[in-house]
GROMACS .gro file of C-alpha atoms in nm:
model
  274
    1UNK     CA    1   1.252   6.845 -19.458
    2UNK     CA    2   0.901   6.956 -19.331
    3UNK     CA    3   0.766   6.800 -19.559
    4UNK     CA    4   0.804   6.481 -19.423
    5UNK     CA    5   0.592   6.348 -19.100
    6UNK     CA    6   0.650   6.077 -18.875
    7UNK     CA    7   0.308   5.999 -18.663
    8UNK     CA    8   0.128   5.761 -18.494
    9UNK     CA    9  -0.223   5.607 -18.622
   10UNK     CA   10  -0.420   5.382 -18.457
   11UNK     CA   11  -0.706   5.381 -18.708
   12UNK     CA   12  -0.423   5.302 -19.004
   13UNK     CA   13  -0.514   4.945 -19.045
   14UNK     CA   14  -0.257   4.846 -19.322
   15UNK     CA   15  -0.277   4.698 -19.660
   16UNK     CA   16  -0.254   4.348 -19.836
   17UNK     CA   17  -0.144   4.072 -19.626
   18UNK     CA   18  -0.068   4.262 -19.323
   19UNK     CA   19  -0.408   4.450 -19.268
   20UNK     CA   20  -0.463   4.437 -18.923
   21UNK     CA   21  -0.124   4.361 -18.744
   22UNK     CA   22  -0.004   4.606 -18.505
   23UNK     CA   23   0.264   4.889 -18.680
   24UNK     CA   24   0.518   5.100 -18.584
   25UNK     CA   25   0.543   5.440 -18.626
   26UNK     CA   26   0.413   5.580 -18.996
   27UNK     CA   27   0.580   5.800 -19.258
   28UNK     CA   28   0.444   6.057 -19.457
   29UNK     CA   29   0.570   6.247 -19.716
   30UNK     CA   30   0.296   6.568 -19.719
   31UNK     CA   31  -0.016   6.367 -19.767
   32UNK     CA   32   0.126   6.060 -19.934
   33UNK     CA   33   0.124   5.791 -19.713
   34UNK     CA   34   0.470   5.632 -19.740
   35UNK     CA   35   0.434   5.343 -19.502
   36UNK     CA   36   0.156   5.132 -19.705
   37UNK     CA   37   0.150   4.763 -19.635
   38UNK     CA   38   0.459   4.803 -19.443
   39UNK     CA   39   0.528   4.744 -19.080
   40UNK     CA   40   0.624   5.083 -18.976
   41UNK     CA   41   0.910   5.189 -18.794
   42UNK     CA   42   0.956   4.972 -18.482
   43UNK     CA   43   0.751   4.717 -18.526
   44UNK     CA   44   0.797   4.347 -18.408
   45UNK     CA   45   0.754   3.989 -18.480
   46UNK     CA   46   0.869   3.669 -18.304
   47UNK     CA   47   0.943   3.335 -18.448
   48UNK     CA   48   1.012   2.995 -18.298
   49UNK     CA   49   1.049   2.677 -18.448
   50UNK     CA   50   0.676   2.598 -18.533
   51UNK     CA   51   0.535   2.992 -18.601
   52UNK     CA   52   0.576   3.328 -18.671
   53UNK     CA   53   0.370   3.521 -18.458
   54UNK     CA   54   0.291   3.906 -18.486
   55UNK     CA   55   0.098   4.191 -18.270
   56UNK     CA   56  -0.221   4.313 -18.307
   57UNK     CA   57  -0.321   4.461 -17.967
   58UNK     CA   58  -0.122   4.725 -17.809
   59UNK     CA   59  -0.062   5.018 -17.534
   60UNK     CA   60   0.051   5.349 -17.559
   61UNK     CA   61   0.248   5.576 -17.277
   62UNK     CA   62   0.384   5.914 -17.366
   63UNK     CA   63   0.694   6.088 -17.136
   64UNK     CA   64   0.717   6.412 -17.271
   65UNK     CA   65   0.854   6.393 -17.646
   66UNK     CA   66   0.875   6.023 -17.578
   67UNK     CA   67   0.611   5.722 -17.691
   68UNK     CA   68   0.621   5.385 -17.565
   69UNK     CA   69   0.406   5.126 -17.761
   70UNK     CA   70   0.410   4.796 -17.580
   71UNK     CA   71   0.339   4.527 -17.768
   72UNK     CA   72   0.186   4.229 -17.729
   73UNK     CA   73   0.282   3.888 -17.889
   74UNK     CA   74  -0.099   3.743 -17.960
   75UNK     CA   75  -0.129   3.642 -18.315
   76UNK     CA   76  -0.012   3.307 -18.466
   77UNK     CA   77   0.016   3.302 -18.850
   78UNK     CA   78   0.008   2.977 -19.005
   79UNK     CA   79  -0.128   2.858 -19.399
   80UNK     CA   80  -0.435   2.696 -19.471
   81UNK     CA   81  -0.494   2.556 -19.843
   82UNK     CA   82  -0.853   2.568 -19.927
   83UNK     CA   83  -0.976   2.724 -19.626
   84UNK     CA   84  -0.857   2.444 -19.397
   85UNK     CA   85  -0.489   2.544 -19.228
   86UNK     CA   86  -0.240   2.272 -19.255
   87UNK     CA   87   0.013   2.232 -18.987
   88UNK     CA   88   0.272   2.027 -19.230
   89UNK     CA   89   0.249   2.332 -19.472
   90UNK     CA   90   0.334   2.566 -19.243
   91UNK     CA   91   0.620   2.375 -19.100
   92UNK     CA   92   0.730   2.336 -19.415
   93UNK     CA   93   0.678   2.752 -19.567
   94UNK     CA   94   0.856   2.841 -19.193
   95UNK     CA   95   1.154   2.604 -19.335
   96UNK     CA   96   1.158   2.723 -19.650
   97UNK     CA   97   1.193   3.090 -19.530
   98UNK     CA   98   1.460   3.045 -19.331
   99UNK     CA   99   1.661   2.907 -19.624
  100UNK     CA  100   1.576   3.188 -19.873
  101UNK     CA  101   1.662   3.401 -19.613
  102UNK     CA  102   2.014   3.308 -19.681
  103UNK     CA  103   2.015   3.337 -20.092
  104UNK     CA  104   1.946   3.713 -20.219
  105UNK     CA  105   2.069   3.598 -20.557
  106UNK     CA  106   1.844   3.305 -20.627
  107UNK     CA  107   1.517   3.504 -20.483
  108UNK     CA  108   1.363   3.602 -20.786
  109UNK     CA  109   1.409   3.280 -20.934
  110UNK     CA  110   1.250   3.062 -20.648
  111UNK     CA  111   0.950   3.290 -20.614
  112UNK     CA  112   0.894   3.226 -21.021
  113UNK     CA  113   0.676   2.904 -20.929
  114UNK     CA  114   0.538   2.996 -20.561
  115UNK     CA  115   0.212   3.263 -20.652
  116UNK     CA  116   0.091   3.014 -20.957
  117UNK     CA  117   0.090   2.734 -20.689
  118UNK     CA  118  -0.056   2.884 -20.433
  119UNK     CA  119  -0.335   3.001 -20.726
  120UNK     CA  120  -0.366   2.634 -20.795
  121UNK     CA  121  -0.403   2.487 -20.419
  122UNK     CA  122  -0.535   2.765 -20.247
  123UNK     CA  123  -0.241   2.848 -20.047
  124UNK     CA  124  -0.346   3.145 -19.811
  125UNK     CA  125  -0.208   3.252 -19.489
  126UNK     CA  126  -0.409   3.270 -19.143
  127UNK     CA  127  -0.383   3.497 -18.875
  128UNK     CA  128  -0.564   3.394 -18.549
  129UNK     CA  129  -0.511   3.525 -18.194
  130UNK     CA  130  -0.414   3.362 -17.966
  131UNK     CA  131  -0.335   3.399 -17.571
  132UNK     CA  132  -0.010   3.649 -17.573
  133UNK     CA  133   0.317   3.486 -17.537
  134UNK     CA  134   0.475   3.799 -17.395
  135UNK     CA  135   0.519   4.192 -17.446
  136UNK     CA  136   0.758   4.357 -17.662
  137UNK     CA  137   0.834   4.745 -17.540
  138UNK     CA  138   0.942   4.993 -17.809
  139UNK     CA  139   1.036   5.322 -17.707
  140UNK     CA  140   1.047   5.598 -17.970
  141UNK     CA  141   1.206   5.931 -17.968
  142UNK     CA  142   1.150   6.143 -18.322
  143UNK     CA  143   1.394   6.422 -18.360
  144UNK     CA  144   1.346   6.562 -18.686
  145UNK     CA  145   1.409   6.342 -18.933
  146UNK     CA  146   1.522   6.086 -18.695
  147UNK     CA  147   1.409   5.812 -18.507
  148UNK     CA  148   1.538   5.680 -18.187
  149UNK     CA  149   1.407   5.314 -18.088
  150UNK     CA  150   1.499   5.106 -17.783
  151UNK     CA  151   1.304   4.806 -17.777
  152UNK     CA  152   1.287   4.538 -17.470
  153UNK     CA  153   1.133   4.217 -17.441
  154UNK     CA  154   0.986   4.196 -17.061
  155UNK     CA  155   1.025   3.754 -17.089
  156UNK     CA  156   1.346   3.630 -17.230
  157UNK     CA  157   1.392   3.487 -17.566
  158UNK     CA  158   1.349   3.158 -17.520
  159UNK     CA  159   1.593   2.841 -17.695
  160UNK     CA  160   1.604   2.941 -18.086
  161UNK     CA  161   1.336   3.171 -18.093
  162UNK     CA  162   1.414   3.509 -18.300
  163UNK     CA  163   1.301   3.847 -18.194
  164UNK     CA  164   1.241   4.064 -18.526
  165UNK     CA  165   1.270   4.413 -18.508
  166UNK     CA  166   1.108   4.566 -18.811
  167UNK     CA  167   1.151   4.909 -19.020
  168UNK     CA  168   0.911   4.856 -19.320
  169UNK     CA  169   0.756   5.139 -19.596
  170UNK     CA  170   0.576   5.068 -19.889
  171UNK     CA  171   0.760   4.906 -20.159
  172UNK     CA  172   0.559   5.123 -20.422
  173UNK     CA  173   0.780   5.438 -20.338
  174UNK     CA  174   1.167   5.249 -20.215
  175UNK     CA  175   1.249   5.090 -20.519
  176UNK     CA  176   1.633   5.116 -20.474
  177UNK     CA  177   1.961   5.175 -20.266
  178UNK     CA  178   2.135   5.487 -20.236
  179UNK     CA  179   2.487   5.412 -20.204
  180UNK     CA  180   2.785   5.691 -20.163
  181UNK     CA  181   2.523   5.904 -20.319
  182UNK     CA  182   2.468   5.660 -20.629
  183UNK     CA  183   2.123   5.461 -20.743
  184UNK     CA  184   2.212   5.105 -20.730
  185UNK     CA  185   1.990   4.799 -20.807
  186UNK     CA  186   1.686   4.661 -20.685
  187UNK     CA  187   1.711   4.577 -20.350
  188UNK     CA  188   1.635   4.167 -20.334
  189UNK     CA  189   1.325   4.038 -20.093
  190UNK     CA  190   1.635   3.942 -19.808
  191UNK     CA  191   1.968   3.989 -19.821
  192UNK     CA  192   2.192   4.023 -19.466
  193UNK     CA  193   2.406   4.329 -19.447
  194UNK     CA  194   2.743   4.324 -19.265
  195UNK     CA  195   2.817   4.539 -18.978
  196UNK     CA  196   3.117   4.699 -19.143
  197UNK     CA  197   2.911   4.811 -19.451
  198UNK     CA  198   2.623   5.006 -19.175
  199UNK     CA  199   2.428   5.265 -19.216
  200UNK     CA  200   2.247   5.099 -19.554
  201UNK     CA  201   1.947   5.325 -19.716
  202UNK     CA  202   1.697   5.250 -19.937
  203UNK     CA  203   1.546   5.546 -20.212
  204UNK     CA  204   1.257   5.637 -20.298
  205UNK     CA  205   1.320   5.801 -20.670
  206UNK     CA  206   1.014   6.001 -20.657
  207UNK     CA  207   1.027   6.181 -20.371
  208UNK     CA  208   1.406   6.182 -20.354
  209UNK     CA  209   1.442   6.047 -20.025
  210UNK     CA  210   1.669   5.798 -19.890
  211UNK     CA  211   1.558   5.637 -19.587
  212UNK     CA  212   1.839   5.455 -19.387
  213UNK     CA  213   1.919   5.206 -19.062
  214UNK     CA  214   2.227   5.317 -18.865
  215UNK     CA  215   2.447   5.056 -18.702
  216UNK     CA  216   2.185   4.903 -18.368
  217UNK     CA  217   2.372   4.871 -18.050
  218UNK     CA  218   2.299   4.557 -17.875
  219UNK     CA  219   2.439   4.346 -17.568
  220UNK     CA  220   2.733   4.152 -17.658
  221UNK     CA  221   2.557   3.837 -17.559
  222UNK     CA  222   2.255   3.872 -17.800
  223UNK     CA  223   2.343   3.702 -18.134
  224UNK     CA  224   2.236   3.928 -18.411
  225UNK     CA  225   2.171   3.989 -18.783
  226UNK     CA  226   2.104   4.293 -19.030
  227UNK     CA  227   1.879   4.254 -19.291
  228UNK     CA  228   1.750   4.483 -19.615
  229UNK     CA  229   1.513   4.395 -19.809
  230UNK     CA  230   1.197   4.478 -20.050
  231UNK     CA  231   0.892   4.240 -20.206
  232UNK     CA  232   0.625   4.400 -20.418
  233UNK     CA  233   0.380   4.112 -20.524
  234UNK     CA  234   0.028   4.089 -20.549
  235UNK     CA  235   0.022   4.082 -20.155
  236UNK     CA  236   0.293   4.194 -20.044
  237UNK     CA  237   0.437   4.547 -20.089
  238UNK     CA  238   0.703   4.607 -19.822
  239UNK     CA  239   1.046   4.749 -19.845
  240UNK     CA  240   1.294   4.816 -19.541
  241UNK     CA  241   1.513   4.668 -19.261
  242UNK     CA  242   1.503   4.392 -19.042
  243UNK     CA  243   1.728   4.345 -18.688
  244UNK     CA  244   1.713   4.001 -18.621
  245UNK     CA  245   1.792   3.908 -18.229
  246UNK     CA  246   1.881   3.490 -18.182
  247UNK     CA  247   1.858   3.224 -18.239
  248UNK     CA  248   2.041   3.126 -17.938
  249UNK     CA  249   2.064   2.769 -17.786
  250UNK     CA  250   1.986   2.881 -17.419
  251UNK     CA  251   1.719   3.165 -17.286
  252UNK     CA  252   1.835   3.509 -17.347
  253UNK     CA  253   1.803   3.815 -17.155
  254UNK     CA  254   1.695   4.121 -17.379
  255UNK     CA  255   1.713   4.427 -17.147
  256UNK     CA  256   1.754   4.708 -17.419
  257UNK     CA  257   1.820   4.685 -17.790
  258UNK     CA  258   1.877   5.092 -17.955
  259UNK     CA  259   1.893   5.205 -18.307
  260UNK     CA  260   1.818   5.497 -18.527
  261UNK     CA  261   1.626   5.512 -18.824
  262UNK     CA  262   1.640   5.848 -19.060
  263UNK     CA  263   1.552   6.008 -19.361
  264UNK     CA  264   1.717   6.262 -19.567
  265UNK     CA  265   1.637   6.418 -19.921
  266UNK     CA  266   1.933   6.383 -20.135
  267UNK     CA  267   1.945   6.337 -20.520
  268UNK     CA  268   2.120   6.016 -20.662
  269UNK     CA  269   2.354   6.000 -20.966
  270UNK     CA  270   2.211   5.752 -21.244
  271UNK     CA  271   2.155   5.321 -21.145
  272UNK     CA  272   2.431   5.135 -21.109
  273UNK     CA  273   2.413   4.793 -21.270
  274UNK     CA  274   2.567   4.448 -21.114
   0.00000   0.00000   0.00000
């Protein structure tokens, strides 16, 4: 598949509501850039019970065939409604996403209301930097169409804070699953995958590739979750996987967290419906 490319860009500075933010590595597909408002593969975000917080700033070390991107943990998004951010709100959207988190069937229909009210107040999100909070280290290793990522966090996760780990392309292209070699339905903005039912792909019908997240090894001590997912609104235009590490109720060391993304060209027998 040389038609595919997996690089690095630093002057790729992202679409939509993640313009800016520090990515992962990209994916192209000849000239078409696959990645779009996506995070890239191996990027990260952090969470704790006020914020999210993302990267923009960053360092790069190569060892051989090897790249290291450490991250650093310096932007704090919150949501301002007419210009003027609004802790309460924020508190509030932050609550609110960890709940629809946990319904993939009910997605569609809670998001009905959401962009006409956020029309109507205002409702935008704000992404200021701040002093860092720590440094995430992601190691990548591309062997053909295959990534290797390791990923450690130099300070510990602190009480019920949540490393992300994400694996995001453009929504515009993944519009599906590929399952046992069968197009299945539209992937839902969250929904957690079990262990047993790992490696999980998503396709891209166009190009006819199917783009998947292997099972991640981490310690036994690091509680852990596996997510798909894919949102195309007028901001948003994401579709991939998510390794969620915590919440925990004490600090937690994170020495070295691996897994493989790939990509393979494979044609898929007609939707399945459920």
């Amino acid at each position: 598949m040389g038609q595919i490319r997996i690089v690095t860009d630093e002057h790729y500075t992202g679409e939509g509501i993640s313009q800016g933010l520090a990515r992962g590595l990209l994916v192209y597909y000849q000239d078409c850039n696959l990645t779009g408002e996506g995070m890239g593969i191996g990027s990260i975000a952090l969470r704790d019970i006020h914020y999210t917080y993302f990267s923009r700033s960053w360092t790069d070390a190569v060892d051989g065939e090897i790249l290291i991107r450490t991250f650093f943990i310096d932007t704090r998004m919150s949501w301002s409604i007419q210009e003027k951010q609004v802790f309460l709100l924020t508190r509030l959207i932050e609550y609110a996403t960890r709940i629809y988190m946990r319904l993939p069937r009910a997605q569609k229909i809670l998001m009905i209301p959401v962009f006409p009210l956020r029309t109507l107040l205002g409702i935008h999100p704000v992404f200021e930097t701040i002093s860092p909070l720590g440094k995430v280290r992601c190691t990548y290793k591309v062997n053909g169409n295959d990534i290797e990522v390791e990923v450690c966090m130099e300070d510990p996760l602190k009480e019920h804070e949540i490393l992300f780990l994400l694996n995001e392309l453009s929504a515009r292209w993944f519009t599906d699953g590929c399952e046992k070699g069968r197009q299945t339905y539209q992937i839902p903005a969250w929904e957690r995958i079990s262990s047993v039912n790992l490696p999980v792909s998503l396709f891209d019908p166009v190009h006819r590739i199917r783009f998947f997240l292997n099972h991640p090894s981490v310690p036994d001590y690091i509680p852990f979750s596996v997510y798909r997912g894919r949102e195309h609104t007028e901001d948003l235009c994401w579709a991939g996987f998510c390794i969620q590490l915590g919440p925990s109720d004490t600090k937690q060391i994170l020495p070295k967290v691996g897994y493989r993304i790939s990509f393979s060209e494979e044609k898929c027998s007609s939707t399945i419906t459920t």
